[in-house]
Coordinates of C-alpha atoms and ligand atoms in Angstrom, one line a residue:
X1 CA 87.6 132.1 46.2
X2 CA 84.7 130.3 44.6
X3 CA 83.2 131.6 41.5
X4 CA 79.4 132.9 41.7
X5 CA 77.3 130.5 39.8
X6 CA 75.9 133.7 38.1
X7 CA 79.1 134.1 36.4
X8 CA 79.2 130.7 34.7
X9 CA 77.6 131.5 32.0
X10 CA 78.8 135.0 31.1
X11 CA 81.8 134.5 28.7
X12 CA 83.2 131.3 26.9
X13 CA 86.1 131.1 29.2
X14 CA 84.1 130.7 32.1
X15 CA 81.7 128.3 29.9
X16 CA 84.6 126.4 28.9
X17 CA 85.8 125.7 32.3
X18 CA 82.3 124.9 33.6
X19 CA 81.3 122.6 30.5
X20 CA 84.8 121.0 31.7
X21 CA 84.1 120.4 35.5
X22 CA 80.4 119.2 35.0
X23 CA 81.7 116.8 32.3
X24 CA 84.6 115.4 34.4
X25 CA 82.3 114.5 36.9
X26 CA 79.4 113.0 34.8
X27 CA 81.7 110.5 34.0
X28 CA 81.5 108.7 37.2
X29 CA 77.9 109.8 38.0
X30 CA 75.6 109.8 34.8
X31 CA 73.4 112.5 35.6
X32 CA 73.2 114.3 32.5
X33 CA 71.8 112.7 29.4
X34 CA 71.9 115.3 27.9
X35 CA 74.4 118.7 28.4
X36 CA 74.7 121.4 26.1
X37 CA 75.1 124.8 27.8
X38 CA 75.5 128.1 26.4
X39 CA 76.7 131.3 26.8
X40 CA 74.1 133.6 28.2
X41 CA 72.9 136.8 26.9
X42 CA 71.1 138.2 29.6
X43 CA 72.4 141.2 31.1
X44 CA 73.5 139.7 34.1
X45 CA 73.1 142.8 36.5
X46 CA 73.4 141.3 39.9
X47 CA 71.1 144.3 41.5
X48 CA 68.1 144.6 38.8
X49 CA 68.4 141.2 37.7
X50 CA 65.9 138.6 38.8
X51 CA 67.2 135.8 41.5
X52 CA 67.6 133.4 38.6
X53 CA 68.9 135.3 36.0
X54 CA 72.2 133.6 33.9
X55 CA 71.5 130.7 36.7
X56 CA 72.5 127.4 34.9
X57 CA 69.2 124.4 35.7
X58 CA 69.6 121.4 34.9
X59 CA 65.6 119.8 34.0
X60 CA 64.6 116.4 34.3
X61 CA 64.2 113.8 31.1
X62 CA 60.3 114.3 30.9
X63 CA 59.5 118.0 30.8
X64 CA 59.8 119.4 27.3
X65 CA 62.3 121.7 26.0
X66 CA 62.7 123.2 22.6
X67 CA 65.0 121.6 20.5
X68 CA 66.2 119.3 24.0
X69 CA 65.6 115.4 23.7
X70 CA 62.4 114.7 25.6
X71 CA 63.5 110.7 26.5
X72 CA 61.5 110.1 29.5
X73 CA 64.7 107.5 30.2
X74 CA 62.8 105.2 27.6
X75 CA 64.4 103.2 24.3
X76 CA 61.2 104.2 22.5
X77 CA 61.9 107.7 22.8
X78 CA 65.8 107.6 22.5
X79 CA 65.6 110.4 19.4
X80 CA 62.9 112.3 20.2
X81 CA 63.1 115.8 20.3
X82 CA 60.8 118.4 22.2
X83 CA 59.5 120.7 20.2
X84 CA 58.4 123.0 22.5
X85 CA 58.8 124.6 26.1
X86 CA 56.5 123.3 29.7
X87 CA 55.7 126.3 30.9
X88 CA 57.9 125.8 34.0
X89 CA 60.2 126.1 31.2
X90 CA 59.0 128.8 29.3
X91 CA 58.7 130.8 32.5
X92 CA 62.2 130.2 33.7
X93 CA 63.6 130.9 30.1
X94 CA 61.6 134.3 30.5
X95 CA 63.2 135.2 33.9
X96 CA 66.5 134.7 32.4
X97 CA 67.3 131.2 33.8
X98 CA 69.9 129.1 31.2
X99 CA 68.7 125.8 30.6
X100 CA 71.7 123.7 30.8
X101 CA 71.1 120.1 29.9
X102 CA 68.4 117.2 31.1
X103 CA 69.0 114.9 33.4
X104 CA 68.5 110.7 33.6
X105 CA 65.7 109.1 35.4
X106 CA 64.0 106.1 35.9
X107 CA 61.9 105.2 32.9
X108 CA 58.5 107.1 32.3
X109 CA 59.3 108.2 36.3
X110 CA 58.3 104.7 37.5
X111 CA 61.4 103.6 39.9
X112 CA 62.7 104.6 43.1
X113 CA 66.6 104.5 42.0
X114 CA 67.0 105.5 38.2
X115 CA 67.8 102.0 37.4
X116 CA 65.2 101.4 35.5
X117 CA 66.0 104.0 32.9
X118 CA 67.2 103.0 29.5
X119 CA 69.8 105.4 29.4
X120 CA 71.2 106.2 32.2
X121 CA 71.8 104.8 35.9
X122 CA 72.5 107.5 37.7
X123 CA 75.2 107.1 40.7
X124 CA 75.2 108.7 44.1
X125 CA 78.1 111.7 44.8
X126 CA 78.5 110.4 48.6
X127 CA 78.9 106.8 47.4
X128 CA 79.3 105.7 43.5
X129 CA 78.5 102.2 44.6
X130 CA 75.1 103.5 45.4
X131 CA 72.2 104.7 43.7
X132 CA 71.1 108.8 43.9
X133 CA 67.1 107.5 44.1
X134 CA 64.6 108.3 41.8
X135 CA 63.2 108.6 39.5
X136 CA 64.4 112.1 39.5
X137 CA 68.0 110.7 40.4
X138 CA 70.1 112.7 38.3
X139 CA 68.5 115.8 39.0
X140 CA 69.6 115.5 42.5
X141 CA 73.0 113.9 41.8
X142 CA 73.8 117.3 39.4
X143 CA 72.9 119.0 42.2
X144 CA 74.4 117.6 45.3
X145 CA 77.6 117.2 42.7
X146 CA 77.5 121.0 42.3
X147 CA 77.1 120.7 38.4
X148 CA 73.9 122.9 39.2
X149 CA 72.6 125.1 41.7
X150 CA 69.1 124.2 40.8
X151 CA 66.9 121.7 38.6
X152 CA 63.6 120.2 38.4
X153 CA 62.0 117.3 38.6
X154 CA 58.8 115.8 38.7
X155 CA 56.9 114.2 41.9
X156 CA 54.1 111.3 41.6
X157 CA 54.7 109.2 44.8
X158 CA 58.0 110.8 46.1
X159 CA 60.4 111.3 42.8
X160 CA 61.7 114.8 44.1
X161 CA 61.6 114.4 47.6
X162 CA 63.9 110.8 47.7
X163 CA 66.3 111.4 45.8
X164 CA 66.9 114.7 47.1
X165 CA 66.8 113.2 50.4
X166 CA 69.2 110.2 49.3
X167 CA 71.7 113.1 48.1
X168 CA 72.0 115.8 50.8
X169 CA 69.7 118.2 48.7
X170 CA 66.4 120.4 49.3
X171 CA 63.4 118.7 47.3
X172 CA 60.1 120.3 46.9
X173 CA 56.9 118.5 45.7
X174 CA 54.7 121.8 45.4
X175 CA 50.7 121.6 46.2
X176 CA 49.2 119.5 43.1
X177 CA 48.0 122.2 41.1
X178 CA 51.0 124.7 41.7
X179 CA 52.9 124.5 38.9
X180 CA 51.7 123.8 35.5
X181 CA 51.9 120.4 34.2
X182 CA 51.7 122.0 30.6
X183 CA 54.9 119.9 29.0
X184 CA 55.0 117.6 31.3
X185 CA 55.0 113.8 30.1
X186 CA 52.2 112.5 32.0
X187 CA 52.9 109.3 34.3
X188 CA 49.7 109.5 36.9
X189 CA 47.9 112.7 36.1
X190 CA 46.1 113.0 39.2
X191 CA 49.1 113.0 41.2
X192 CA 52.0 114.5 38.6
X193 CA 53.6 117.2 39.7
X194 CA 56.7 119.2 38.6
X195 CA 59.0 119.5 41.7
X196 CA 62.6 121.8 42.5
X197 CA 65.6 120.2 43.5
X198 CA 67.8 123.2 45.0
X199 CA 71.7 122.9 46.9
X200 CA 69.9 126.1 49.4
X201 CA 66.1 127.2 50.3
X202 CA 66.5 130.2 49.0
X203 CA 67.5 129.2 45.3
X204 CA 64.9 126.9 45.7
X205 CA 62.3 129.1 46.5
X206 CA 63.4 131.5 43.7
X207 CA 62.9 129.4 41.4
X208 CA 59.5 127.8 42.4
X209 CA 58.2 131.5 42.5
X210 CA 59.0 132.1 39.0
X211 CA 57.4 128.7 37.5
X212 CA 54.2 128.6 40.0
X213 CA 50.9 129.7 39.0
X214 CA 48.1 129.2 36.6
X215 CA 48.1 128.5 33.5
X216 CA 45.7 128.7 30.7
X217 CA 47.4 125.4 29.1
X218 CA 46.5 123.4 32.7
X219 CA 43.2 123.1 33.5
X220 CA 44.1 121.6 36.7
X221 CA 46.6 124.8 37.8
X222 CA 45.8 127.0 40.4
X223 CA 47.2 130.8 41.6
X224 CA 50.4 131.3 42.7
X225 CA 50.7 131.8 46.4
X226 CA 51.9 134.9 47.2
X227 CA 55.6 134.6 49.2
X228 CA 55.1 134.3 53.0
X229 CA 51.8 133.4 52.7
X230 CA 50.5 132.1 55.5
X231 CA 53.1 134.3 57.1
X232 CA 55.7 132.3 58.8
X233 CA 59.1 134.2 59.6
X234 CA 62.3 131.8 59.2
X235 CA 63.3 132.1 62.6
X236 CA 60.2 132.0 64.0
X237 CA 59.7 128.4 64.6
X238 CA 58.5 128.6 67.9
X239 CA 54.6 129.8 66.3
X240 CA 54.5 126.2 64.7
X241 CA 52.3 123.4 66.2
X242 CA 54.2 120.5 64.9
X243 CA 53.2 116.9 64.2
X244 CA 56.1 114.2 64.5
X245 CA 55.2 111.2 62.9
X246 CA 58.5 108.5 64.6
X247 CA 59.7 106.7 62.0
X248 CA 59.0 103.0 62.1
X249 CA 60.8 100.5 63.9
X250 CA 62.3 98.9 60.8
X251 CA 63.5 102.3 59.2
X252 CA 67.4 102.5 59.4
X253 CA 69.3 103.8 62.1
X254 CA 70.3 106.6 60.0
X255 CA 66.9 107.6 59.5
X256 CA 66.0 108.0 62.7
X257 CA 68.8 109.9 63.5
X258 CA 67.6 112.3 61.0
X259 CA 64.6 112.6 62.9
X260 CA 66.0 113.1 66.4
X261 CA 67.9 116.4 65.0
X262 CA 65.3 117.6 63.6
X263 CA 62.7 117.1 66.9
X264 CA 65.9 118.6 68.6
X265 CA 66.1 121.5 67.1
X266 CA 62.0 122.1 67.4
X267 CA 62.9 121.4 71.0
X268 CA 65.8 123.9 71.4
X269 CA 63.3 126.9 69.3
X270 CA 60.3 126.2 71.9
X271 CA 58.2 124.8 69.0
X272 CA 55.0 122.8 70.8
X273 CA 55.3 119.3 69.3
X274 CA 53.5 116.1 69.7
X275 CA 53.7 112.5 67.9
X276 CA 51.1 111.9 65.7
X277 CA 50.2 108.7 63.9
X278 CA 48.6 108.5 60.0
X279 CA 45.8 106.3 59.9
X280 CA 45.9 104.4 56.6
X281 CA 49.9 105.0 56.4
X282 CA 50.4 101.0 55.9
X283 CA 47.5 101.3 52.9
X284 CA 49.5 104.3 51.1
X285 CA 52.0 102.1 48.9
X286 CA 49.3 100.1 47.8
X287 CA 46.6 103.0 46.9
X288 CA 49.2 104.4 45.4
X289 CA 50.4 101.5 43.2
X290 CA 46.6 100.8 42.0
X291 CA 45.5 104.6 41.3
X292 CA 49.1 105.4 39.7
X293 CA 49.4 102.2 37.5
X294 CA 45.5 102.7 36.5
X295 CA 46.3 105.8 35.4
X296 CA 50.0 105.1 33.4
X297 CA 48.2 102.4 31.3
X298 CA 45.9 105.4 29.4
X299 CA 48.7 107.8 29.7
X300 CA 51.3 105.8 28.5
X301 CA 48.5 104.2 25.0
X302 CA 50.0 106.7 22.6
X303 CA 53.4 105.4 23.1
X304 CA 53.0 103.0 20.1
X305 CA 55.3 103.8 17.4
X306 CA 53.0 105.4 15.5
X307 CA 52.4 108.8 16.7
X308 CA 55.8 108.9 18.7
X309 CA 59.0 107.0 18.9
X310 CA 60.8 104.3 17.9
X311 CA 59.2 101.3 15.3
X312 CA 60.3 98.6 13.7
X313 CA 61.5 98.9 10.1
X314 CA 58.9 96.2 9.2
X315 CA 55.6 95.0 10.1
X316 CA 52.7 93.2 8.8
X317 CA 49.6 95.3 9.8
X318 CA 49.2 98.5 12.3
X319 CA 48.4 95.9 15.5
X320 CA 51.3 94.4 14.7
X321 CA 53.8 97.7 14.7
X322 CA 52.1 98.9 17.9
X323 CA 53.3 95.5 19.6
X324 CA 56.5 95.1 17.9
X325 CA 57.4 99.1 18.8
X326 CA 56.2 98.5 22.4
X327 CA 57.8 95.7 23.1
X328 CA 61.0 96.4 21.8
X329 CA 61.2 100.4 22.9
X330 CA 59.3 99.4 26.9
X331 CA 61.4 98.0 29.6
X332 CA 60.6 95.8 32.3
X333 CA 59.0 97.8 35.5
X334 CA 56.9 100.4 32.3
X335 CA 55.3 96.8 31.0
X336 CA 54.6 95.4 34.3
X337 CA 52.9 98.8 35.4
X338 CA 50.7 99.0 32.4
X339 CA 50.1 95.7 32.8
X340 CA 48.9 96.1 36.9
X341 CA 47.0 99.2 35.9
X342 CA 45.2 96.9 33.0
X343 CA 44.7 94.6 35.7
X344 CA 43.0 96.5 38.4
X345 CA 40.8 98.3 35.4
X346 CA 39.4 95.4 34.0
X347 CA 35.7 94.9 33.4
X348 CA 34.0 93.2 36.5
X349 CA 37.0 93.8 39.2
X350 CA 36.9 97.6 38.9
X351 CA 35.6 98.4 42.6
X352 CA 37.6 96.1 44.0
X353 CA 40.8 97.4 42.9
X354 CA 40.6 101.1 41.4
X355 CA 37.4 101.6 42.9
X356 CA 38.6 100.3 46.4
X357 CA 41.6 102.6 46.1
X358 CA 39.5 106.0 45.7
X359 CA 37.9 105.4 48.6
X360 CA 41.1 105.1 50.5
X361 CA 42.6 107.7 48.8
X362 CA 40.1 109.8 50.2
X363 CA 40.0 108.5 53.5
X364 CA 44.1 109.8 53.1
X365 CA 42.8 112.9 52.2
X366 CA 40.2 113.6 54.4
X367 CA 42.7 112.6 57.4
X368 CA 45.2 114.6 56.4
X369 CA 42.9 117.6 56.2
X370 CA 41.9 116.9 60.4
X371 CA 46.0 117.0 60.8
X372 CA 46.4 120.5 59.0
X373 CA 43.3 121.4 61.2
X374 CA 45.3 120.7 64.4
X375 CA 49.1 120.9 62.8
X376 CA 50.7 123.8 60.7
X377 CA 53.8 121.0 59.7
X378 CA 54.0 117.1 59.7
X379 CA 57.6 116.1 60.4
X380 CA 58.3 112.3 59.2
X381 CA 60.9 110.3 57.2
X382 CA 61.4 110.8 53.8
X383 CA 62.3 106.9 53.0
X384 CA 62.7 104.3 55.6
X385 CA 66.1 103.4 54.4
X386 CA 69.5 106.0 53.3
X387 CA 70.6 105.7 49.4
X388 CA 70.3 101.9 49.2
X389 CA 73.3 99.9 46.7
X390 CA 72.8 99.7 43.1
X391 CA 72.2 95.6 41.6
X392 CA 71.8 93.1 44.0
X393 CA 72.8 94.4 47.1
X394 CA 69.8 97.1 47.1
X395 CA 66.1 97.0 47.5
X396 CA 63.9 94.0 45.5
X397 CA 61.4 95.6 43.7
X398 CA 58.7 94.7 46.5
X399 CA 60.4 96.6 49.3
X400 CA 61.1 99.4 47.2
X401 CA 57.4 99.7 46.6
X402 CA 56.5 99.6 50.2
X403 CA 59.0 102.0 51.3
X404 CA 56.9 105.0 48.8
X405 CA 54.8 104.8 52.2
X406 CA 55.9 108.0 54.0
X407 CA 56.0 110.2 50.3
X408 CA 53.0 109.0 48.7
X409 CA 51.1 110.5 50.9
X410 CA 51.4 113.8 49.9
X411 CA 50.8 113.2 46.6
X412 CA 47.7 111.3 47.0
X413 CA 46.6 114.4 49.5
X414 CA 47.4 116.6 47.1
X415 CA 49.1 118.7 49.5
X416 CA 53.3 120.2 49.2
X417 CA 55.9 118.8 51.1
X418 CA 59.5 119.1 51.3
X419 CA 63.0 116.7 51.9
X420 CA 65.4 118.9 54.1
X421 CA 68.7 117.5 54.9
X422 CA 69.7 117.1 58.2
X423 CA 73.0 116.0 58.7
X424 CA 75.5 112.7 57.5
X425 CA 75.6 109.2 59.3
X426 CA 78.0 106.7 58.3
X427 CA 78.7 108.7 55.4
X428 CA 75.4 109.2 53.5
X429 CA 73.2 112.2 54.0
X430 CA 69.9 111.8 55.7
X431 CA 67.3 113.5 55.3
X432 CA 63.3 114.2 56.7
X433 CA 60.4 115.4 55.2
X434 CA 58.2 118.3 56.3
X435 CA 54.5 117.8 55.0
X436 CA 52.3 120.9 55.1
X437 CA 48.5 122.4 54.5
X438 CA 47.8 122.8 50.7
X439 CA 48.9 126.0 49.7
X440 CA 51.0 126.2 52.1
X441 CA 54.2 125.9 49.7
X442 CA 55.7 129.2 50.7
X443 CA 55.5 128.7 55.0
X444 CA 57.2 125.2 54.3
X445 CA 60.0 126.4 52.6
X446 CA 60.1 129.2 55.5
X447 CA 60.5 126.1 57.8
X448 CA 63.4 124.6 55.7
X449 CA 65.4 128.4 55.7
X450 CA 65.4 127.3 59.6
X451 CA 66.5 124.1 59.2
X452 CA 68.9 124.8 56.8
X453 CA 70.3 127.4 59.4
X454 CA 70.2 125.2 62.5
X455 CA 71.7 122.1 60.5
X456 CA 73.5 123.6 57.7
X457 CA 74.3 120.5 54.7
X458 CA 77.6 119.3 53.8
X459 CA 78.4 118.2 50.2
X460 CA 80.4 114.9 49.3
X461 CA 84.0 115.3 50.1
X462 CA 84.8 113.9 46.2
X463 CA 82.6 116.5 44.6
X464 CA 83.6 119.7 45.8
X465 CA 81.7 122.7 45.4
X466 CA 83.2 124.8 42.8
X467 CA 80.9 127.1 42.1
X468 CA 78.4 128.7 45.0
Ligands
LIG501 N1 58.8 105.4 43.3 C1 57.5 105.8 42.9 C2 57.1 105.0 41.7 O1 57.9 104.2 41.3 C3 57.5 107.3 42.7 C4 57.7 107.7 41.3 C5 57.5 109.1 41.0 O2 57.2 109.9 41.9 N2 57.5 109.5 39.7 O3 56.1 105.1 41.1

């Protein structure tokens, strides 16, 4: 019999034994950076209860929690603590949610396989020798290792929905505006978001109800969606007009695969579906790259040692600390972004870079909009390849970049869109992504509960589910 993850929480025996299982797996996986559950006082009545009540979540590196590190996966901010909650937080915390620990990513959320964190490389449950994607990696390794039922993340160009994807998870990156960004450390404003990473729909969508909506604190936030709105039943997929965009050529077997199932069972429900094609889909990594690095270099300017972080013991004037503190407390892929942003800014070349890139951008948007007008769902690949190896063997930063293709979309659309696992090949899960009509959070994840029935997800054979 499997204990309820409900019950986790409720008295130190069962605490003990939990803190024991998630810790004996870390070891091999590095999700957590931080793990430091309690007991929990909530009541804990199954019936009155809300759906997350005494439910452990694990929360991704950059969203603040009181008294939690806030590390982003940076040097610079290796001792920082929050001190205060996001509002996702505060809301959870609210409906009696247990925040359990936060989890490794890449550094500042710019990486596609948590390898450019500081900390923490996080490893993938199907396959240690590969990487759980990113940048929101170990929120969906904690996951897909049952160490949590549910965490969150955060979504720029496809941080949720590919690591979820490269896991065997659900991943949602809500409609920009959904969930308030209030405590969230800002990478591209414009296209942040704060994302769930759930083992079923409908923990997922239980806990996305509770942190949507407005918020005083976000200018940008919107209103909650009410559930089921637009209406569309779980079972009822026949209703859907469906566009399938094929993955490419070059994506993996694997990947493809995923696809077929998924057009399958559309076919087997009656759904009417037809194959669409994205104009500007082979401009999307680059758009993306320009508008989000643009954006990092003014976010990332008060990381200088003075107002936050890490600095050197010694300096000879205030220019000097900010250089010495950045340079010692920013790796790699953070300096060559800020550097690209400072690049495609710069006095003179502005509209042909950043200026060139908003007009695409709303060419993206604008095309997407004629889909939604003739689609209620997009169906496409979540990454052209499965979990790629960690070090050498992987992806080179280049094709990493041009792989966001298929994610960044969404983000630069503004719109939600969700990884849903489909089934294993050659030992690693793959999964697809369903794309739909901003605001249309709620009928997406109706979509997934029908996935998730017709093609129900396995977990890794090493990482048994303990707790359900
Ligand atoms: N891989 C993308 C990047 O490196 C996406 C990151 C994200 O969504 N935070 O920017």
């Amino acid at each position: 019999m499997k204990a309820d993850w409900n019950t986790v929480l409720a008295t130190a025996e069962t605490l003990k034994e939990y803190r024991a299982g998630v810790e004996t797996r870390d070891k091999d996986l590095g999700a957590f950076l931080h793990f430091s559950p309690s007991v929990s006082t909530e009541a804990g009545n199954p019936d009155s209860a809300s759906a997350v009540s005494r439910l452990p979540i694990a929360i991704k590196d950059n969203l603040a929690v009181t008294d939690f590190p806030l590390t982003c996966g940076s040097r610079l901010l290796e001792h920082f603590t929050s001190p205060y909650d996001a509002t996702a937080i505060e809301r959870l915390k609210a409906a009696g949610a247990s925040i359990v620990g936060k989890t490794a990513m890449d550094e500042f959320g710019m990486g596609s396989a948590t390898d450019t964190s500081a900390l923490s490389e996080t490893k993938n449950p199907w396959d240690t020798s590969r990487t759980a994607g990113g940048s929101s990696g170990g929120s969906a390794a904690a996951v897909a290792a049952g160490m949590v039922p549910v965490s969150l993340g955060s979504d720029t160009g496809g941080s949720v929905r590919q690591p979820a994807s490269f896991c065997g998870v659900y991943g949602l990156k809500p409609t920009y505006g959904a969930v308030s960004r209030f405590g969230l450390v800002a990478y591209a404003s414009s296209l942040d978001t704060v994302g769930v990473i759930a083992d079923t729909p409908d923990r997922l969508e239980a806990v996305f109800s509770v942190i949507a909506g407005e918020d005083a604190k976000d200018q940008t936030s919107i209103a909650a969606f009410s559930p089921g709105q637009p209406p569309v039943a779980p079972a009822d997929l026949s209703s859907l007009r469906v566009g399938i965009l094929r993955a490419d050529e070059g994506d993996e077997p694997g990947v493809r695969e995923a696809m077929t199932r998924v057009e399958d069972v559309f076919r087997t429900a009656g759904t009417e579906a037809e194959t669409v094609t994205l104009p500007f889909l082979e401009y999307a990594s680059a758009v993306y790259y320009t508008i989000a690095t643009a954006e990092a270099g003014a976010n990332l300017a008060r990381f200088d040692g003075i107002r936050y972080g890490e600095r050197p013991l010694y300096a000879e004037n205030p220019d000097e600390l900010v250089r010495l503190s950045r340079s010692a407390g920013l790796g790699d892929e953070v300096k060559l972004r800020i550097l690209l942003g400072t690049y495609v800014l710069r006095s003179g070349f502005h509209d042909q870079y950043y200026g060139r890139a908003q007009r695409l951008r709303a060419r993206i948007r604008q095309a997407m909009q004629d889909l939604f007008s003739r689609f209620d769902l997009l169906v496409s690949p979540v990454f052209p390849t499965l979990a790629f190896r960690l070090g050498r063997d992987g992806l080179t930063p280049y094709q990493r970049k041009q792989a966001d293709r298929y994610t960044t979309v969404a983000n630069l659309a503004g719109v939600p869109a969700l990884a849903v696992p489909t089934g294993v090949h050659d030992g690693l899960p793959a999964g697809v992504q369903i794309t739909g009509r901003m605001g249309g959070d709620y009928a997406l994840i109706a979509v997934a509960k029908a996935l998730h029935q017709a093609l129900p997800p396995a977990a890794p054979a090493t990482y048994p589910r303990i707790w359900s």
